[in-house]
Short mmCIF file of C-alpha atoms in Angstrom, two decimals:
data_model
loop_
_atom_site.label_atom_id
_atom_site.label_comp_id
_atom_site.label_asym_id
_atom_site.label_seq_id
_atom_site.Cartn_x
_atom_site.Cartn_y
_atom_site.Cartn_z
CA MET J 10 1.96 26.45 -42.82
CA ASN J 11 0.63 24.33 -39.96
CA ASP J 12 0.31 26.71 -36.95
CA GLN J 13 1.53 24.12 -34.61
CA ALA J 14 4.70 23.35 -36.74
CA ARG J 15 7.53 24.97 -35.06
CA LEU J 16 10.18 23.48 -37.58
CA GLU J 17 9.55 22.95 -41.19
CA LEU J 18 11.79 21.30 -43.71
CA SER J 19 10.72 21.79 -47.11
CA GLY J 20 12.53 19.84 -49.84
CA VAL J 21 15.19 18.81 -47.55
CA ALA J 22 16.83 15.48 -47.25
CA GLY J 23 14.29 14.41 -50.05
CA THR J 24 11.10 15.23 -48.04
CA ASP J 25 9.17 17.84 -46.57
CA LEU J 26 9.00 17.41 -42.62
CA GLN J 27 7.10 19.35 -40.19
CA VAL J 28 8.07 19.01 -36.42
CA ARG J 29 5.17 20.29 -34.11
CA ALA J 30 5.89 22.32 -30.83
CA GLY J 31 6.44 19.57 -28.00
CA GLU J 32 7.12 16.92 -30.59
CA MET J 33 10.50 14.54 -30.39
CA ILE J 34 11.28 13.03 -33.69
CA ALA J 35 14.32 10.50 -33.59
CA LEU J 36 16.57 10.16 -36.77
CA ILE J 37 18.21 6.38 -37.28
CA GLY J 38 19.87 5.20 -39.87
CA PRO J 39 23.41 3.72 -40.62
CA SER J 40 26.59 5.69 -40.04
CA GLY J 41 26.91 8.18 -43.29
CA SER J 42 23.52 8.25 -43.82
CA GLY J 43 23.26 12.08 -43.38
CA LYS J 44 21.69 12.21 -40.08
CA THR J 45 24.33 14.61 -38.25
CA THR J 46 24.62 16.69 -41.59
CA LEU J 47 21.07 17.30 -41.36
CA LEU J 48 21.11 18.51 -38.02
CA ARG J 49 23.89 20.79 -38.69
CA GLN J 50 22.26 22.21 -41.54
CA ILE J 51 19.06 23.03 -39.52
CA ALA J 52 21.58 24.72 -36.98
CA GLY J 53 23.02 26.58 -39.55
CA LEU J 54 26.55 25.04 -39.04
CA ASP J 55 26.50 23.46 -42.61
CA PRO J 56 25.15 25.00 -45.77
CA LEU J 57 21.74 23.61 -47.11
CA PRO J 58 22.18 22.34 -50.63
CA THR J 59 18.54 22.33 -51.38
CA GLY J 60 15.23 23.30 -49.64
CA THR J 61 14.34 25.62 -46.77
CA VAL J 62 14.49 25.56 -43.27
CA ARG J 63 11.88 27.49 -41.16
CA ILE J 64 11.67 27.80 -37.59
CA ALA J 65 8.53 29.36 -35.98
CA GLY J 66 7.38 30.42 -39.72
CA ARG J 67 10.61 32.18 -40.36
CA ASP J 68 12.96 31.39 -43.15
CA MET J 69 16.40 30.59 -41.72
CA THR J 70 18.07 31.35 -45.26
CA GLY J 71 21.29 33.43 -44.64
CA ILE J 72 20.45 33.67 -40.76
CA PRO J 73 23.79 32.70 -39.02
CA VAL J 74 24.04 29.83 -36.41
CA GLU J 75 24.29 32.48 -33.51
CA ARG J 76 21.08 34.06 -34.36
CA ARG J 77 18.98 30.98 -35.21
CA PRO J 78 16.32 30.09 -32.17
CA SER J 79 17.97 26.64 -32.11
CA THR J 80 20.10 24.56 -29.71
CA MET J 81 22.28 21.54 -30.74
CA LEU J 82 23.79 19.36 -28.40
CA PHE J 83 26.76 17.31 -29.48
CA GLU J 84 27.86 13.76 -29.05
CA THR J 85 30.62 15.33 -26.87
CA PRO J 86 29.45 18.42 -25.00
CA VAL J 87 30.99 21.90 -25.94
CA LEU J 88 31.77 23.57 -22.76
CA PHE J 89 34.17 26.53 -21.63
CA PRO J 90 37.06 24.42 -19.86
CA GLN J 91 37.83 27.49 -18.02
CA LEU J 92 34.56 28.24 -16.66
CA SER J 93 32.60 26.23 -13.79
CA VAL J 94 29.39 24.64 -14.31
CA GLU J 95 27.72 27.66 -12.96
CA GLU J 96 29.53 30.17 -15.33
CA ASN J 97 29.05 27.80 -18.48
CA ILE J 98 25.38 27.82 -17.81
CA ALA J 99 25.21 31.61 -17.03
CA PHE J 100 27.08 32.26 -20.36
CA ALA J 101 24.09 31.22 -22.25
CA LEU J 102 21.86 33.77 -20.81
CA GLY J 103 23.57 36.38 -22.86
CA ARG J 104 23.50 40.09 -21.88
CA GLY J 105 20.72 42.73 -21.44
CA ARG J 106 18.38 40.49 -19.09
CA PRO J 107 17.64 41.92 -15.67
CA ASP J 108 19.94 40.30 -13.05
CA ALA J 109 17.16 38.83 -10.88
CA THR J 110 15.40 37.22 -13.80
CA ALA J 111 18.85 35.73 -15.01
CA ALA J 112 19.64 34.32 -11.37
CA ASP J 113 16.14 32.84 -11.29
CA GLN J 114 16.45 31.18 -14.46
CA LEU J 115 20.17 29.82 -13.55
CA ASP J 116 18.92 28.75 -10.28
CA VAL J 117 16.05 26.79 -11.98
CA ALA J 118 18.44 25.22 -14.45
CA LEU J 119 20.95 24.06 -11.69
CA THR J 120 18.18 22.78 -9.59
CA SER J 121 16.29 20.93 -12.40
CA LEU J 122 19.18 18.98 -13.60
CA ASP J 123 20.60 18.16 -10.36
CA LEU J 124 23.79 20.41 -10.75
CA ARG J 125 23.74 22.65 -7.49
CA ARG J 126 26.50 20.46 -5.80
CA LEU J 127 28.46 20.76 -8.80
CA ARG J 128 28.33 24.49 -9.56
CA THR J 129 31.86 25.19 -8.91
CA ARG J 130 33.39 22.26 -10.57
CA LEU J 131 35.25 22.73 -14.07
CA PRO J 132 34.31 20.56 -16.96
CA HIS J 133 37.38 18.25 -16.60
CA GLN J 134 36.36 17.69 -13.00
CA LEU J 135 32.71 15.99 -14.58
CA SER J 136 31.72 12.71 -15.87
CA ALA J 137 30.48 12.53 -19.32
CA GLY J 138 26.92 12.25 -18.11
CA GLN J 139 27.36 15.45 -15.96
CA ARG J 140 28.64 17.26 -18.78
CA GLN J 141 25.60 16.27 -21.05
CA ARG J 142 23.55 17.79 -18.20
CA VAL J 143 25.47 20.90 -17.93
CA ALA J 144 24.76 21.06 -21.89
CA LEU J 145 20.97 20.60 -21.11
CA ALA J 146 21.04 23.24 -18.57
CA ARG J 147 22.33 25.82 -20.98
CA ALA J 148 19.64 24.71 -23.28
CA LEU J 149 17.03 25.03 -20.52
CA VAL J 150 18.05 28.84 -19.84
CA ARG J 151 18.33 29.73 -23.58
CA ARG J 152 14.76 28.37 -24.11
CA PRO J 153 15.36 27.74 -28.05
CA GLU J 154 12.32 26.96 -30.36
CA VAL J 155 14.32 23.96 -31.76
CA MET J 156 16.32 21.50 -29.85
CA LEU J 157 18.77 19.27 -31.76
CA PHE J 158 20.60 16.43 -30.13
CA ASP J 159 23.45 14.49 -31.83
CA GLU J 160 24.10 11.06 -30.33
CA PRO J 161 24.01 12.74 -26.80
CA LEU J 162 24.15 9.39 -25.02
CA ALA J 163 26.99 7.95 -27.11
CA HIS J 164 29.65 8.07 -24.66
CA ILE J 165 27.52 7.87 -21.45
CA ASP J 166 27.92 4.74 -18.97
CA PRO J 167 25.28 2.33 -19.34
CA ALA J 168 24.07 2.71 -15.73
CA ALA J 169 23.65 6.41 -16.67
CA ARG J 170 21.91 6.27 -19.80
CA ALA J 171 18.47 5.59 -18.48
CA GLY J 172 18.77 8.79 -16.26
CA LEU J 173 20.01 11.03 -18.89
CA LEU J 174 17.35 10.00 -21.37
CA ARG J 175 14.62 10.88 -18.90
CA GLU J 176 16.55 14.23 -18.26
CA ILE J 177 16.63 14.93 -22.06
CA THR J 178 12.88 14.28 -22.14
CA ARG J 179 11.98 16.51 -19.24
CA VAL J 180 13.83 19.43 -20.88
CA HIS J 181 12.08 18.81 -23.87
CA GLU J 182 8.79 18.78 -22.60
CA ARG J 183 9.55 21.70 -20.32
CA LEU J 184 10.70 23.88 -23.18
CA GLY J 185 7.75 22.74 -25.69
CA SER J 186 10.48 22.41 -28.36
CA ALA J 187 10.50 21.01 -31.68
CA SER J 188 13.16 18.40 -31.10
CA LEU J 189 15.44 16.13 -33.21
CA MET J 190 17.39 13.52 -31.89
CA VAL J 191 19.97 11.36 -33.95
CA THR J 192 20.50 7.92 -32.33
CA HIS J 193 22.02 4.56 -33.46
CA ASP J 194 19.93 2.79 -30.57
CA TRP J 195 16.67 1.59 -31.57
CA ALA J 196 15.82 1.38 -27.80
CA ASP J 197 16.20 4.77 -27.31
CA ALA J 198 14.40 5.92 -30.26
CA LEU J 199 11.35 3.79 -29.01
CA ALA J 200 11.48 5.31 -25.58
CA ILE J 201 11.85 8.88 -26.30
CA ALA J 202 10.11 9.73 -30.09
CA ASP J 203 6.81 10.62 -31.04
CA ARG J 204 7.99 9.81 -34.52
CA ILE J 205 10.83 8.13 -36.03
CA ALA J 206 12.55 9.33 -39.28
CA VAL J 207 14.62 6.71 -41.16
CA MET J 208 17.40 8.05 -43.29
CA ARG J 209 19.57 6.35 -46.12
CA GLY J 210 22.01 8.19 -48.30
CA GLY J 211 21.35 11.66 -47.20
CA VAL J 212 17.38 10.98 -47.62
CA ILE J 213 14.68 10.55 -45.22
CA VAL J 214 12.81 7.34 -46.47
CA GLN J 215 10.16 6.88 -43.93
CA VAL J 216 8.50 9.09 -41.22
CA GLY J 217 6.07 7.41 -38.75
CA THR J 218 5.04 6.68 -35.17
CA PRO J 219 7.41 4.16 -33.33
CA ARG J 220 4.52 1.53 -33.79
CA GLN J 221 4.18 2.18 -37.44
CA VAL J 222 7.95 2.01 -38.26
CA TYR J 223 8.41 -1.04 -35.97
CA SER J 224 5.33 -2.78 -37.57
CA ARG J 225 5.02 -1.63 -41.11
CA PRO J 226 8.47 -0.76 -42.25
CA ALA J 227 8.45 0.72 -45.75
CA SER J 228 11.02 -1.37 -47.25
CA ALA J 229 13.11 -4.74 -46.25
CA TRP J 230 16.10 -2.39 -45.63
CA VAL J 231 14.30 -0.30 -43.28
CA ALA J 232 13.10 -3.75 -41.55
CA THR J 233 16.89 -4.31 -41.11
CA ARG J 234 17.34 -0.94 -39.01
CA VAL J 235 14.58 -1.65 -36.65
CA GLY J 236 15.80 -5.10 -35.85
CA ILE J 237 13.63 -7.42 -37.77
CA PRO J 238 15.43 -10.74 -38.26
CA ASN J 239 12.73 -12.84 -40.46
CA PHE J 240 12.49 -12.30 -44.34
CA LEU J 241 10.68 -14.88 -46.23
CA SER J 242 10.50 -14.56 -50.16
CA ALA J 243 7.14 -15.16 -51.57
CA GLN J 244 5.03 -14.18 -54.66
CA VAL J 245 1.82 -12.35 -54.71
CA GLU J 246 -1.22 -14.66 -55.56
CA ALA J 247 -4.22 -12.38 -54.90
CA VAL J 248 -4.67 -8.54 -53.74
CA SER J 249 -7.70 -7.48 -51.59
CA ALA J 250 -8.76 -4.94 -49.32
CA ASP J 251 -10.22 -6.09 -45.83
CA ALA J 252 -11.78 -3.15 -44.04
CA GLY J 253 -9.82 -0.58 -45.93
CA GLU J 254 -6.50 -2.35 -45.19
CA HIS J 255 -4.31 -3.63 -48.22
CA ARG J 256 -3.79 -7.07 -47.96
CA VAL J 257 -2.17 -9.89 -50.28
CA ARG J 258 -2.47 -13.57 -50.45
CA VAL J 259 0.72 -15.45 -50.47
CA SER J 260 1.98 -18.98 -49.99
CA ALA J 261 4.64 -19.60 -47.47
CA LEU J 262 5.63 -22.47 -44.96
CA GLY J 263 3.39 -24.94 -46.83
CA ARG J 264 0.01 -23.04 -46.94
CA GLN J 265 -1.56 -19.80 -48.05
CA TRP J 266 -1.91 -16.79 -45.83
CA ASP J 267 -3.83 -13.31 -46.09
CA VAL J 268 -1.25 -10.99 -44.60
CA PRO J 269 -1.37 -6.90 -44.38
CA ALA J 270 0.85 -5.21 -47.17
CA ALA J 271 2.33 -2.37 -48.27
CA ALA J 272 0.25 -0.16 -50.72
CA ASP J 273 2.71 -0.68 -53.91
CA LEU J 274 2.11 -4.46 -54.07
CA ARG J 275 -0.63 -4.34 -56.24
CA ALA J 276 -0.45 -7.08 -59.13
CA PRO J 277 -0.69 -10.93 -58.69
CA GLY J 278 2.83 -12.60 -59.53
CA GLU J 279 4.83 -9.68 -58.16
CA GLY J 280 7.54 -10.88 -55.94
CA CYS J 281 7.41 -9.85 -52.37
CA VAL J 282 9.18 -10.32 -48.93
CA LEU J 283 7.39 -11.33 -45.68
CA LEU J 284 9.01 -9.33 -42.92
CA GLY J 285 8.43 -10.61 -39.17
CA HIS J 286 9.65 -10.19 -35.81
CA PRO J 287 10.13 -13.08 -33.67
CA HIS J 288 6.82 -13.16 -32.27
CA ALA J 289 5.12 -12.95 -35.68
CA PHE J 290 5.75 -16.87 -35.82
CA THR J 291 4.69 -19.67 -33.51
CA MET J 292 5.75 -23.47 -33.47
CA THR J 293 4.86 -26.70 -31.77
CA GLN J 294 7.19 -29.88 -31.21
CA VAL J 295 6.41 -32.55 -33.69
CA PRO J 296 7.54 -36.11 -34.09
CA GLU J 297 10.69 -36.70 -35.95
CA SER J 298 9.88 -37.57 -39.66
CA ARG J 299 11.79 -38.22 -42.82
CA ASP J 300 8.62 -36.70 -45.19
CA LEU J 301 9.34 -33.40 -46.82
CA ASP J 302 7.30 -30.99 -45.50
CA PRO J 303 7.68 -27.49 -45.91
CA ARG J 304 5.87 -26.78 -42.63
CA ARG J 305 8.47 -28.53 -40.59
CA GLY J 306 11.56 -26.99 -38.97
CA ARG J 307 14.45 -27.87 -36.72
CA VAL J 308 15.85 -26.01 -33.80
CA LEU J 309 19.45 -24.73 -34.37
CA ALA J 310 20.17 -22.66 -31.37
CA THR J 311 18.52 -20.84 -28.57
CA THR J 312 18.76 -17.45 -26.88
CA PHE J 313 17.56 -17.22 -23.28
CA GLY J 314 15.70 -14.07 -22.51
CA GLY J 315 14.37 -14.38 -18.88
CA ASP J 316 10.64 -14.72 -19.53
CA HIS J 317 11.04 -16.12 -23.37
CA VAL J 318 13.56 -17.65 -25.34
CA ASP J 319 14.38 -16.92 -28.92
CA HIS J 320 14.98 -20.14 -31.22
CA ASP J 321 16.81 -20.10 -34.37
CA VAL J 322 14.62 -22.45 -36.59
CA GLU J 323 15.83 -24.01 -39.81
CA THR J 324 13.02 -24.44 -42.33
CA ASP J 325 12.94 -24.96 -46.12
CA ALA J 326 12.44 -21.18 -46.66
CA GLY J 327 15.23 -20.09 -44.52
CA THR J 328 16.31 -19.81 -40.93
CA LEU J 329 14.01 -18.16 -38.67
CA VAL J 330 13.81 -16.61 -35.26
CA ILE J 331 10.94 -17.63 -33.21
CA ARG J 332 10.23 -16.36 -29.92
CA ARG J 333 8.25 -18.56 -27.28
CA PRO J 334 7.22 -17.68 -23.83
CA LEU J 335 8.85 -19.48 -21.01
CA GLY J 336 6.91 -20.22 -17.80
CA PRO J 337 8.66 -20.78 -14.48
CA THR J 338 9.45 -24.37 -14.90
CA GLU J 339 9.98 -24.69 -18.54
CA GLU J 340 13.34 -25.22 -20.65
CA PRO J 341 14.35 -23.78 -23.81
CA TRP J 342 13.91 -26.81 -26.46
CA ASP J 343 17.18 -28.60 -27.33
CA ARG J 344 19.05 -28.15 -30.40
CA GLY J 345 17.84 -30.48 -33.15
CA THR J 346 14.06 -30.45 -31.96
CA ALA J 347 11.62 -31.03 -34.72
CA VAL J 348 8.94 -28.42 -34.97
CA GLU J 349 6.03 -27.19 -36.98
CA VAL J 350 6.16 -23.58 -37.98
CA ARG J 351 3.15 -21.36 -38.46
CA LEU J 352 3.17 -17.42 -39.11
CA VAL J 353 0.82 -15.15 -37.35
CA PRO J 354 -0.93 -13.13 -40.45
CA GLU J 355 -1.57 -10.06 -38.46
CA ALA J 356 2.32 -9.80 -37.27
CA VAL J 357 3.48 -10.17 -40.72
CA TRP J 358 3.98 -7.54 -43.19
CA ALA J 359 4.59 -8.08 -47.03
CA VAL J 360 6.79 -5.30 -48.90
CA ALA J 361 8.11 -5.24 -52.51
CA GLU J 362 11.36 -7.21 -53.17
#
């Protein structure tokens, strides 16, 4: 066992996964992919069909939920409706602790999460964000080895989301817990996670840093989950290793390109898909022409983004979303503008069809 691993999953969700103390992993995937079920299995709320869960080196098989050193925060916080904020938090302290210690822990939790002025209120008198802060405060006083977050921002007002996300991060870092957070929001995953795990059909299909998953998705399906809009069909013409990086040569947009590729693309003649974010392509305006040229395209639509604009560009290979920086005096290109399109080889990623 890795001595730093606080949470270990062996043969669970189709993989082995270790979550270190102080590490936050975001679980993403479509509805019904098994994210919440996995959290419930770790917490002991649902049975584990296969594999083993270990927390701090201890096998959790047969350990009931109330005895596991883990805390789960739900989409809708579970608070005692008849108890005040202070009483809800104090309840998590349990019995058998010195009164002074319990009082100190309660005071720290109330202060840390800005709940002192709300200490006498009942749950129905709180906003959704305030109720989640109470749930965080209970986790803080329990000091769990593992924290599990099931869409904790789902019902939070957009104006309060960033603040609560910071609170979650602070509590996680203060406890040094091994944490898993389910989210449908890719931006939240990027903001909070040390690593991201992508789930599909009850199986974890990729685990990596946010940068790895964003730039090097394991498949075209994963690419759809991380917001990659551009998919170009191509064929592998040659395979090489440049400075140890696996690469393939493909033809696209009227010329050949050497691009980074997934390791399972190994044989010339294989079909592949080139994946690219909007910044993975560039374009320049060109004169109108009736000549057939696979490098050419035409602007179909524009989306203004402040300091940039995303153009939907029709090409022979399909419609691409291409991002162009926008200076203070520049305007988006008009619909119908003729352009020549190029890809940025290092920003494209080739995967098997």
